[in-house]
């Protein structure tokens, strides 16, 4: 397993629409393992492939490190599609590609998701709570978007300096960052 550098705001790969995965193979399984390792080392609970510089529709999620979610299994989600949403919930979010920035975001509370796992088996499953939140956040990365795109213009102005510093690479994090 390897720890991969994390790409931050300003890197082009984060604004690209990622490509669907056509099959599961050894290279994909290695990427999945490396992404879990990278995410755990960075104390993250979700990671999308574009965040490690790979423009593919793959995300990993593991919320079991958070209190009250110890029993939740890690998730490998390939080519996800949201079939249905229910309700609405507002929560604070952060992102390994935006070190130091945390803002509240409103999203659907429950999602019905169609996706494939690391063996390319298809699932249709309902997610709520923190898993629904993390999956939706990570899916935005697959569409070349970031959670800051959802903030109102006033909040965007307030974090403008911080965003520019991240863009310049003028930041520190407790995990490995890709060079600017
Ligand atoms: Zn993120």
Coordinates of N, CA, C and O and ligand atoms in Angstrom, one line a residue:
X1 N 0.8 -1.2 0.0 CA 0.0 0.0 0.0 C 0.9 1.2 0.0 O 2.0 1.2 0.5
X2 N 0.3 2.3 -0.6 CA 1.1 3.5 -0.7 C 0.2 4.7 -0.3 O -1.0 4.7 -0.5
X3 N 0.9 5.7 0.3 CA 0.2 6.9 0.6 C 0.4 7.9 -0.6 O 1.5 8.1 -1.1
X4 N -0.7 8.3 -1.2 CA -0.6 9.2 -2.4 C -0.7 10.6 -2.0 O -1.5 11.0 -1.0
X5 N -0.1 11.5 -2.7 CA -0.2 12.9 -2.4 C -1.6 13.4 -2.8 O -2.2 12.9 -3.7
X6 N -2.2 14.3 -2.0 CA -3.5 14.8 -2.2 C -3.5 16.1 -2.9 O -2.7 17.1 -2.6
X7 N -4.3 16.2 -4.0 CA -4.4 17.4 -4.9 C -5.3 18.4 -4.2 O -6.4 18.0 -3.7
X8 N -4.9 19.6 -4.2 CA -5.7 20.7 -3.6 C -6.3 21.6 -4.6 O -5.9 21.7 -5.8
X9 N -7.2 22.5 -4.1 CA -7.9 23.5 -4.9 C -6.9 24.2 -5.8 O -5.8 24.7 -5.3
X10 N -7.2 24.3 -7.0 CA -6.3 25.0 -8.0 C -5.7 24.0 -9.0 O -5.3 24.3 -10.1
X11 N -5.6 22.7 -8.6 CA -5.1 21.7 -9.5 C -6.2 21.4 -10.5 O -7.4 21.2 -10.1
X12 N -5.8 21.3 -11.7 CA -6.8 21.1 -12.8 C -7.7 19.8 -12.7 O -8.9 19.8 -13.0
X13 N -7.1 18.8 -12.2 CA -7.8 17.5 -12.1 C -9.0 17.6 -11.2 O -10.0 16.8 -11.5
X14 N -9.1 18.5 -10.3 CA -10.2 18.7 -9.4 C -11.4 19.4 -10.1 O -12.5 19.4 -9.6
X15 N -11.1 20.0 -11.3 CA -12.3 20.7 -12.0 C -12.7 19.9 -13.3 O -13.5 20.4 -14.1
X16 N -12.1 18.7 -13.4 CA -12.5 17.9 -14.6 C -13.6 16.9 -14.2 O -13.7 16.5 -13.1
X17 N -14.5 16.6 -15.2 CA -15.5 15.6 -15.0 C -14.7 14.2 -15.2 O -14.1 14.0 -16.2
X18 N -14.8 13.4 -14.1 CA -14.1 12.1 -14.1 C -14.7 11.1 -15.0 O -15.9 11.1 -15.2
X19 N -13.9 10.2 -15.5 CA -14.4 9.2 -16.5 C -15.0 7.9 -15.8 O -14.4 7.5 -14.8
X20 N -16.0 7.3 -16.4 CA -16.6 6.1 -15.8 C -15.5 5.0 -15.8 O -14.7 5.0 -16.8
X21 N -15.6 4.0 -14.9 CA -14.7 2.9 -14.9 C -15.4 1.7 -15.6 O -16.6 1.5 -15.4
X22 N -14.6 1.0 -16.5 CA -15.2 0.0 -17.4 C -15.2 -1.4 -16.8 O -16.0 -2.2 -17.1
X23 N -14.2 -1.6 -15.9 CA -14.0 -3.0 -15.4 C -13.2 -2.9 -14.1 O -12.4 -1.9 -13.9
X24 N -13.3 -4.0 -13.3 CA -12.4 -4.1 -12.1 C -11.2 -4.9 -12.5 O -11.3 -6.0 -13.1
X25 N -10.0 -4.4 -12.1 CA -8.8 -5.2 -12.4 C -7.8 -5.0 -11.2 O -8.1 -4.3 -10.3
X26 N -6.7 -5.6 -11.3 CA -5.7 -5.5 -10.2 C -5.3 -4.0 -10.0 O -5.1 -3.6 -8.8
X27 N -5.1 -3.3 -11.1 CA -4.7 -1.9 -10.9 C -5.8 -1.1 -10.1 O -5.4 -0.2 -9.3
X28 N -7.0 -1.4 -10.4 CA -8.1 -0.7 -9.7 C -8.1 -1.0 -8.2 O -8.3 -0.2 -7.4
X29 N -7.9 -2.3 -7.9 CA -7.9 -2.8 -6.5 C -6.7 -2.1 -5.8 O -6.9 -1.8 -4.6
X30 N -5.6 -2.0 -6.4 CA -4.4 -1.3 -5.8 C -4.8 0.1 -5.5 O -4.5 0.7 -4.5
X31 N -5.4 0.8 -6.5 CA -5.8 2.2 -6.3 C -6.7 2.4 -5.1 O -6.6 3.3 -4.3
X32 N -7.7 1.4 -5.0 CA -8.7 1.5 -3.9 C -7.9 1.3 -2.6 O -8.2 2.1 -1.6
X33 N -7.0 0.4 -2.5 CA -6.2 0.2 -1.2 C -5.4 1.4 -0.9 O -5.4 1.8 0.3
X34 N -4.8 2.0 -1.9 CA -4.0 3.2 -1.7 C -4.8 4.4 -1.2 O -4.4 5.2 -0.4
X35 N -6.0 4.4 -1.8 CA -6.9 5.5 -1.4 C -7.4 5.4 0.0 O -7.4 6.4 0.8
X36 N -7.7 4.2 0.5 CA -8.0 4.0 1.9 C -6.9 4.4 2.8 O -7.0 5.1 3.8
X37 N -5.7 3.9 2.4 CA -4.5 4.2 3.2 C -4.2 5.7 3.3 O -4.0 6.3 4.4
X38 N -4.4 6.4 2.2 CA -4.2 7.8 2.1 C -5.2 8.6 2.9 O -4.9 9.5 3.7
X39 N -6.5 8.1 2.8 CA -7.6 8.8 3.5 C -7.4 8.6 5.0 O -7.5 9.6 5.8
X40 N -7.1 7.4 5.5 CA -6.9 7.1 6.9 C -5.7 7.9 7.5 O -5.8 8.5 8.5
X41 N -4.6 8.0 6.7 CA -3.4 8.7 7.2 C -3.8 10.2 7.3 O -3.2 10.9 8.2
X42 N -4.7 10.7 6.5 CA -5.0 12.1 6.5 C -6.2 12.4 7.4 O -6.7 13.5 7.5
X43 N -6.7 11.4 8.2 CA -7.8 11.5 9.1 C -9.1 11.9 8.3 O -9.9 12.6 8.9
X44 N -9.2 11.5 7.1 CA -10.4 11.8 6.3 C -11.4 10.7 6.4 O -11.1 9.6 6.8
X45 N -12.7 11.0 6.1 CA -13.7 10.0 6.1 C -14.3 9.7 4.7 O -15.2 8.8 4.5
X46 N -13.8 10.4 3.7 CA -14.2 10.2 2.3 C -13.1 10.7 1.4 O -12.4 11.7 1.8
X47 N -12.9 10.0 0.3 CA -11.9 10.5 -0.7 C -12.3 10.1 -2.1 O -12.8 9.0 -2.3
X48 N -12.2 11.0 -3.0 CA -12.6 10.7 -4.4 C -11.3 10.6 -5.2 O -10.3 11.3 -4.9
X49 N -11.3 9.7 -6.3 CA -10.1 9.5 -7.0 C -9.4 10.8 -7.6 O -8.2 10.9 -7.6
X50 N -10.2 11.8 -8.1 CA -9.6 13.0 -8.5 C -8.7 13.7 -7.5 O -7.7 14.4 -7.8
X51 N -9.0 13.5 -6.2 CA -8.2 14.1 -5.1 C -6.8 13.5 -5.0 O -6.0 14.0 -4.3
X52 N -6.6 12.3 -5.6 CA -5.2 11.8 -5.7 C -4.8 11.8 -7.2 O -3.9 11.1 -7.6
X53 N -5.4 12.7 -7.9 CA -4.9 13.0 -9.3 C -5.4 12.0 -10.3 O -4.8 12.0 -11.5
X54 N -6.3 11.2 -10.0 CA -6.8 10.1 -10.9 C -8.3 10.5 -11.3 O -9.2 10.5 -10.5
X55 N -8.5 10.8 -12.6 CA -9.8 11.3 -13.1 C -10.7 10.1 -13.4 O -11.1 10.0 -14.6
X56 N -11.1 9.3 -12.4 CA -12.0 8.2 -12.6 C -13.1 8.3 -11.5 O -13.0 8.9 -10.5
X57 N -14.3 7.7 -11.9 CA -15.5 7.8 -11.0 C -15.4 6.7 -9.9 O -16.1 5.7 -10.0
X58 N -14.6 7.0 -8.9 CA -14.4 6.1 -7.8 C -14.3 6.9 -6.5 O -13.6 7.9 -6.5
X59 N -15.0 6.5 -5.5 CA -14.8 7.1 -4.2 C -14.7 6.1 -3.1 O -15.2 4.9 -3.3
X60 N -14.0 6.4 -2.0 CA -14.0 5.5 -0.9 C -14.5 6.3 0.3 O -14.3 7.5 0.4
X61 N -15.2 5.6 1.2 CA -15.8 6.2 2.4 C -15.5 5.3 3.6 O -15.7 4.1 3.5
X62 N -15.2 5.9 4.7 CA -15.1 5.1 6.0 C -15.3 6.1 7.1 O -14.4 6.8 7.6
X63 N -16.5 6.0 7.7 CA -16.9 6.9 8.8 C -16.8 6.2 10.1 O -17.1 6.8 11.1
X64 N -16.2 5.0 10.1 CA -16.1 4.2 11.4 C -15.2 4.8 12.4 O -15.2 4.4 13.6
X65 N -14.4 5.8 12.0 CA -13.5 6.5 13.0 C -14.2 7.5 13.8 O -13.7 8.1 14.8
X66 N -15.5 7.9 13.4 CA -16.2 8.9 14.1 C -17.1 8.2 15.2 O -17.7 7.2 14.9
X67 N -17.1 8.9 16.4 CA -18.0 8.4 17.5 C -19.4 8.1 17.0 O -20.0 8.8 16.2
X68 N -19.9 7.0 17.5 CA -21.3 6.5 17.2 C -21.5 5.9 15.8 O -22.5 5.5 15.4
X69 N -20.4 5.9 15.0 CA -20.5 5.2 13.7 C -19.5 4.0 13.6 O -19.2 3.6 12.5
X70 N -19.0 3.6 14.8 CA -17.9 2.5 14.8 C -18.4 1.3 14.0 O -17.5 0.5 13.5
X71 N -19.7 1.0 13.9 CA -20.1 -0.2 13.2 C -20.3 -0.1 11.7 O -20.6 -1.1 11.1
X72 N -20.1 1.1 11.2 CA -20.3 1.3 9.8 C -19.1 0.7 9.0 O -18.0 1.0 9.3
X73 N -19.5 -0.1 7.9 CA -18.4 -0.7 7.1 C -17.9 0.4 6.1 O -18.6 1.3 5.7
X74 N -16.6 0.2 5.7 CA -16.0 1.0 4.7 C -16.8 0.8 3.4 O -17.2 -0.3 3.1
X75 N -16.8 1.8 2.5 CA -17.5 1.6 1.2 C -16.6 2.0 0.1 O -15.8 2.9 0.1
X76 N -16.7 1.1 -1.0 CA -16.0 1.4 -2.2 C -17.1 1.7 -3.2 O -18.0 0.8 -3.4
X77 N -17.1 2.8 -3.8 CA -18.3 3.2 -4.7 C -17.7 3.6 -6.0 O -17.0 4.6 -6.2
X78 N -18.1 2.9 -7.0 CA -17.7 3.1 -8.4 C -18.9 3.5 -9.3 O -20.0 2.9 -9.2
X79 N -18.7 4.4 -10.2 CA -19.7 4.9 -11.1 C -21.0 5.2 -10.4 O -22.1 4.7 -10.9
X80 N -21.1 6.0 -9.3 CA -22.3 6.2 -8.6 C -23.3 7.0 -9.3 O -22.9 7.9 -10.1
X81 N -24.6 6.7 -9.1 CA -25.7 7.5 -9.6 C -26.8 7.6 -8.6 O -27.2 6.6 -8.0
X82 N -27.2 8.9 -8.3 CA -28.3 9.1 -7.3 C -29.6 8.9 -8.0 O -29.9 9.6 -8.9
X83 N -30.4 7.9 -7.5 CA -31.7 7.7 -8.1 C -32.8 8.5 -7.5 O -33.8 8.8 -8.2
X84 N -32.6 8.8 -6.2 CA -33.7 9.5 -5.5 C -33.1 10.1 -4.3 O -32.2 9.6 -3.7
X85 N -33.7 11.3 -3.9 CA -33.3 11.9 -2.7 C -34.5 12.2 -1.8 O -35.6 12.4 -2.3
X86 N -34.3 12.3 -0.5 CA -35.4 12.7 0.4 C -34.9 13.7 1.5 O -33.7 13.5 2.0
X87 N -35.7 14.6 1.8 CA -35.4 15.5 2.9 C -34.3 16.5 2.7 O -33.8 16.6 1.5
X88 N -33.8 17.1 3.7 CA -32.8 18.1 3.6 C -32.1 18.2 5.0 O -32.8 18.1 6.0
X89 N -30.8 18.4 5.0 CA -30.1 18.5 6.2 C -28.9 19.5 6.0 O -28.2 19.5 5.0
X90 N -28.6 20.3 7.1 CA -27.5 21.2 7.0 C -26.4 20.8 8.0 O -26.7 20.5 9.1
X91 N -25.2 20.7 7.5 CA -24.1 20.2 8.3 C -22.8 20.9 7.9 O -22.7 21.4 6.8
X92 N -21.9 21.0 8.8 CA -20.6 21.5 8.5 C -19.7 20.5 7.7 O -19.7 19.3 8.1
X93 N -19.0 21.0 6.7 CA -18.2 20.1 5.9 C -16.8 20.6 5.8 O -16.6 21.9 5.8
X94 N -15.8 19.7 5.6 CA -14.5 20.1 5.3 C -14.1 19.2 4.1 O -14.8 18.4 3.7
X95 N -12.9 19.4 3.6 CA -12.4 18.7 2.4 C -10.9 18.6 2.5 O -10.2 19.6 2.7
X96 N -10.3 17.4 2.2 CA -8.9 17.3 2.3 C -8.2 18.1 1.2 O -7.1 18.4 1.3
X97 N -9.0 18.5 0.1 CA -8.4 19.3 -0.9 C -8.6 20.8 -0.6 O -8.1 21.6 -1.4
X98 N -9.2 21.1 0.5 CA -9.3 22.5 1.0 C -8.9 22.6 2.4 O -9.7 22.9 3.3
X99 N -7.6 22.4 2.7 CA -7.2 22.4 4.1 C -7.6 23.6 4.9 O -7.4 24.7 4.4
X100 N -8.1 23.4 6.0 CA -8.4 24.6 6.9 C -9.8 25.2 6.7 O -10.2 26.0 7.5
X101 N -10.5 24.8 5.6 CA -11.8 25.4 5.4 C -12.9 24.5 5.8 O -13.0 23.3 5.5
X102 N -13.8 25.1 6.6 CA -15.0 24.3 7.1 C -16.2 25.3 7.0 O -16.2 26.4 7.5
X103 N -17.3 24.8 6.3 CA -18.5 25.7 6.1 C -19.7 24.8 6.2 O -19.6 23.6 5.9
X104 N -20.8 25.4 6.5 CA -22.1 24.6 6.5 C -22.7 24.5 5.1 O -22.7 25.5 4.3
X105 N -23.2 23.3 4.8 CA -23.7 23.0 3.5 C -25.0 22.3 3.7 O -25.1 21.4 4.5
X106 N -26.1 22.7 2.9 CA -27.3 21.9 2.9 C -27.4 21.0 1.7 O -27.1 21.3 0.6
X107 N -27.8 19.7 2.1 CA -27.9 18.7 1.1 C -29.1 17.8 1.4 O -29.5 17.8 2.6
X108 N -29.6 17.0 0.4 CA -30.6 16.0 0.8 C -30.1 15.1 1.9 O -28.9 14.8 2.1
X109 N -31.1 14.7 2.8 CA -30.7 13.9 4.0 C -30.6 12.4 3.7 O -29.8 11.7 4.3
X110 N -31.3 11.9 2.7 CA -31.3 10.5 2.4 C -31.2 10.4 0.8 O -31.8 11.1 0.1
X111 N -30.3 9.4 0.4 CA -30.2 9.2 -1.0 C -30.3 7.7 -1.3 O -30.0 6.9 -0.5
X112 N -30.9 7.4 -2.5 CA -30.9 6.1 -3.0 C -29.9 6.1 -4.1 O -29.9 6.8 -5.1
X113 N -28.9 5.2 -3.9 CA -27.7 5.2 -4.8 C -27.5 3.9 -5.6 O -27.6 2.8 -5.0
X114 N -27.2 4.0 -6.9 CA -26.9 2.9 -7.7 C -25.4 3.0 -7.9 O -24.9 4.1 -8.3
X115 N -24.6 1.9 -7.6 CA -23.2 2.0 -7.8 C -22.6 0.6 -8.0 O -23.3 -0.4 -7.8
X116 N -21.3 0.5 -8.3 CA -20.7 -0.8 -8.3 C -19.6 -0.8 -7.2 O -19.0 0.2 -6.9
X117 N -19.3 -2.0 -6.7 CA -18.3 -2.2 -5.7 C -16.9 -2.5 -6.4 O -16.9 -2.6 -7.6
X118 N -15.9 -2.8 -5.6 CA -14.6 -3.1 -6.1 C -14.5 -4.4 -7.0 O -13.6 -4.5 -7.8
X119 N -15.5 -5.2 -6.8 CA -15.6 -6.4 -7.7 C -16.5 -6.2 -8.9 O -16.9 -7.1 -9.6
X120 N -17.0 -5.0 -9.0 CA -17.9 -4.5 -10.1 C -19.3 -5.1 -10.0 O -20.1 -5.1 -10.9
X121 N -19.6 -5.5 -8.8 CA -21.0 -6.0 -8.5 C -21.9 -4.7 -8.3 O -21.5 -3.8 -7.6
X122 N -23.1 -4.8 -9.0 CA -24.0 -3.6 -8.9 C -24.8 -3.7 -7.6 O -25.3 -4.7 -7.2
X123 N -25.0 -2.5 -7.0 CA -25.8 -2.4 -5.8 C -26.8 -1.2 -6.0 O -26.4 -0.2 -6.6
X124 N -28.0 -1.3 -5.4 CA -28.8 -0.2 -5.2 C -29.2 -0.1 -3.8 O -29.7 -1.1 -3.2
X125 N -28.8 1.0 -3.1 CA -28.8 1.0 -1.7 C -29.2 2.4 -1.2 O -28.9 3.4 -1.8
X126 N -29.9 2.4 -0.1 CA -30.3 3.7 0.5 C -29.3 4.1 1.6 O -28.9 3.3 2.4
X127 N -28.9 5.3 1.6 CA -27.9 5.8 2.6 C -28.5 7.1 3.3 O -29.2 7.9 2.6
X128 N -28.3 7.1 4.7 CA -28.8 8.3 5.4 C -27.6 8.8 6.3 O -26.5 8.3 6.2
X129 N -27.9 9.8 7.1 CA -26.9 10.2 8.1 C -25.6 10.7 7.5 O -25.6 11.2 6.4
X130 N -24.5 10.3 8.2 CA -23.2 10.8 7.7 C -22.8 10.2 6.4 O -22.1 10.8 5.6
X131 N -23.1 8.9 6.2 CA -22.7 8.3 4.9 C -23.3 9.0 3.7 O -22.7 9.3 2.7
X132 N -24.6 9.4 3.8 CA -25.3 10.1 2.7 C -24.6 11.4 2.5 O -24.4 11.8 1.3
X133 N -24.2 12.1 3.5 CA -23.5 13.4 3.4 C -22.2 13.2 2.7 O -21.8 13.9 1.8
X134 N -21.4 12.2 3.2 CA -20.0 12.1 2.7 C -20.1 11.6 1.2 O -19.4 12.1 0.3
X135 N -21.0 10.7 0.9 CA -21.1 10.2 -0.5 C -21.5 11.4 -1.4 O -20.8 11.6 -2.5
X136 N -22.4 12.2 -1.0 CA -22.8 13.4 -1.9 C -21.6 14.4 -2.1 O -21.4 14.9 -3.2
X137 N -20.9 14.6 -1.0 CA -19.7 15.5 -1.1 C -18.7 14.9 -2.1 O -18.2 15.6 -2.9
X138 N -18.4 13.6 -1.9 CA -17.4 13.0 -2.8 C -17.8 12.9 -4.2 O -17.0 13.0 -5.1
X139 N -19.1 12.7 -4.4 CA -19.6 12.6 -5.8 C -19.5 13.9 -6.6 O -19.3 14.0 -7.8
X140 N -19.5 15.1 -5.8 CA -19.3 16.4 -6.5 C -17.9 16.4 -7.1 O -17.7 17.0 -8.1
X141 N -16.9 15.8 -6.4 CA -15.5 15.8 -6.9 C -15.5 15.1 -8.3 O -14.7 15.4 -9.1
X142 N -16.4 14.1 -8.5 CA -16.4 13.3 -9.8 C -16.9 14.2 -10.9 O -16.7 13.9 -12.1
X143 N -17.6 15.3 -10.5 CA -18.2 16.2 -11.5 C -17.4 17.5 -11.6 O -17.9 18.5 -12.2
X144 N -16.2 17.5 -11.1 CA -15.3 18.6 -11.2 C -15.8 19.8 -10.3 O -15.5 21.0 -10.5
X145 N -16.6 19.5 -9.2 CA -17.1 20.5 -8.3 C -16.5 20.3 -6.9 O -16.0 19.3 -6.6
X146 N -16.6 21.4 -6.1 CA -16.2 21.4 -4.7 C -17.3 21.9 -3.9 O -18.2 22.7 -4.4
X147 N -17.3 21.6 -2.6 CA -18.4 22.0 -1.8 C -18.5 23.6 -1.6 O -19.6 24.1 -1.4
X148 N -17.4 24.2 -1.9 CA -17.4 25.7 -1.8 C -18.2 26.3 -2.9 O -18.6 27.5 -2.8
X149 N -18.4 25.6 -4.0 CA -19.3 26.1 -5.1 C -20.7 26.3 -4.6 O -21.5 26.9 -5.3
X150 N -21.1 25.6 -3.5 CA -22.5 25.7 -3.0 C -22.7 26.9 -2.0 O -23.8 27.1 -1.6
X151 N -21.6 27.5 -1.7 CA -21.7 28.6 -0.6 C -22.3 29.9 -1.3 O -22.1 30.1 -2.5
X152 N -22.9 30.7 -0.4 CA -23.4 32.0 -0.9 C -22.2 32.9 -1.2 O -21.1 32.7 -0.7
X153 N -22.5 34.0 -1.9 CA -21.4 34.9 -2.4 C -20.7 35.6 -1.2 O -19.5 35.8 -1.2
X154 N -21.5 35.8 -0.1 CA -20.9 36.5 1.0 C -19.8 35.6 1.7 O -18.7 36.0 2.0
X155 N -20.2 34.3 1.9 CA -19.3 33.3 2.5 C -18.1 33.1 1.6 O -17.0 33.0 2.1
X156 N -18.3 33.1 0.3 CA -17.2 32.9 -0.6 C -16.2 34.1 -0.5 O -15.0 33.9 -0.5
X157 N -16.8 35.3 -0.3 CA -15.9 36.5 -0.2 C -15.1 36.3 1.1 O -13.9 36.6 1.1
X158 N -15.7 35.8 2.2 CA -15.0 35.7 3.5 C -13.8 34.7 3.4 O -12.9 34.9 4.2
X159 N -13.9 33.7 2.6 CA -12.8 32.7 2.5 C -11.9 32.9 1.3 O -11.1 32.1 1.0
X160 N -12.1 34.0 0.6 CA -11.4 34.3 -0.6 C -9.8 34.2 -0.4 O -9.1 33.6 -1.2
X161 N -9.4 34.9 0.6 CA -7.9 34.9 0.9 C -7.4 33.5 1.1 O -6.3 33.1 0.6
X162 N -8.1 32.7 2.0 CA -7.7 31.3 2.3 C -7.7 30.5 1.0 O -6.7 29.7 0.8
X163 N -8.7 30.7 0.1 CA -8.7 29.9 -1.1 C -7.5 30.3 -2.0 O -6.9 29.4 -2.6
X164 N -7.2 31.6 -2.0 CA -6.0 32.0 -2.9 C -4.7 31.4 -2.4 O -3.9 31.0 -3.1
X165 N -4.6 31.3 -1.0 CA -3.4 30.7 -0.4 C -3.3 29.3 -0.8 O -2.2 28.8 -1.1
X166 N -4.4 28.5 -0.8 CA -4.4 27.1 -1.2 C -4.0 27.0 -2.6 O -3.2 26.1 -3.0
X167 N -4.6 27.9 -3.5 CA -4.3 27.8 -4.9 C -2.8 28.0 -5.1 O -2.2 27.4 -6.0
X168 N -2.2 28.9 -4.4 CA -0.7 29.2 -4.5 C 0.1 28.1 -4.0 O 1.3 28.0 -4.2
X169 N -0.5 27.2 -3.1 CA 0.3 26.2 -2.4 C 0.9 26.7 -1.2 O 1.8 26.1 -0.6
X170 N 0.4 27.9 -0.7 CA 0.9 28.5 0.5 C 0.2 28.0 1.7 O -0.4 28.8 2.4
X171 N 0.3 26.7 1.9 CA -0.5 26.1 3.0 C 0.3 24.9 3.6 O 1.2 24.3 2.9
X172 N -0.1 24.5 4.8 CA 0.5 23.3 5.4 C -0.6 22.4 5.8 O -1.7 22.9 6.2
X173 N -0.4 21.1 5.7 CA -1.4 20.1 6.2 C -0.6 19.0 6.8 O 0.6 18.9 6.6
X174 N -1.3 18.2 7.6 CA -0.7 17.1 8.3 C -0.7 15.8 7.4 O -0.7 14.7 7.9
X175 N -0.8 16.0 6.1 CA -0.7 14.9 5.2 C 0.0 15.4 4.0 O 0.3 16.6 3.8
X176 N 0.4 14.5 3.1 CA 1.2 14.8 1.9 C 0.3 15.5 0.8 O -0.7 15.0 0.4
X177 N 0.8 16.7 0.4 CA 0.1 17.4 -0.7 C 0.8 17.3 -2.0 O 2.0 17.2 -2.0
X178 N 0.1 17.2 -3.1 CA 0.7 17.3 -4.4 C 1.3 18.6 -4.6 O 0.7 19.6 -4.2
X179 N 2.4 18.7 -5.3 CA 3.1 20.0 -5.6 C 2.3 20.8 -6.5 O 1.6 20.3 -7.4
X180 N 2.4 22.1 -6.3 CA 1.7 23.1 -7.2 C 2.7 23.4 -8.4 O 3.9 23.5 -8.2
Ligands
LIG1 ZN1 -13.8 16.9 -0.7

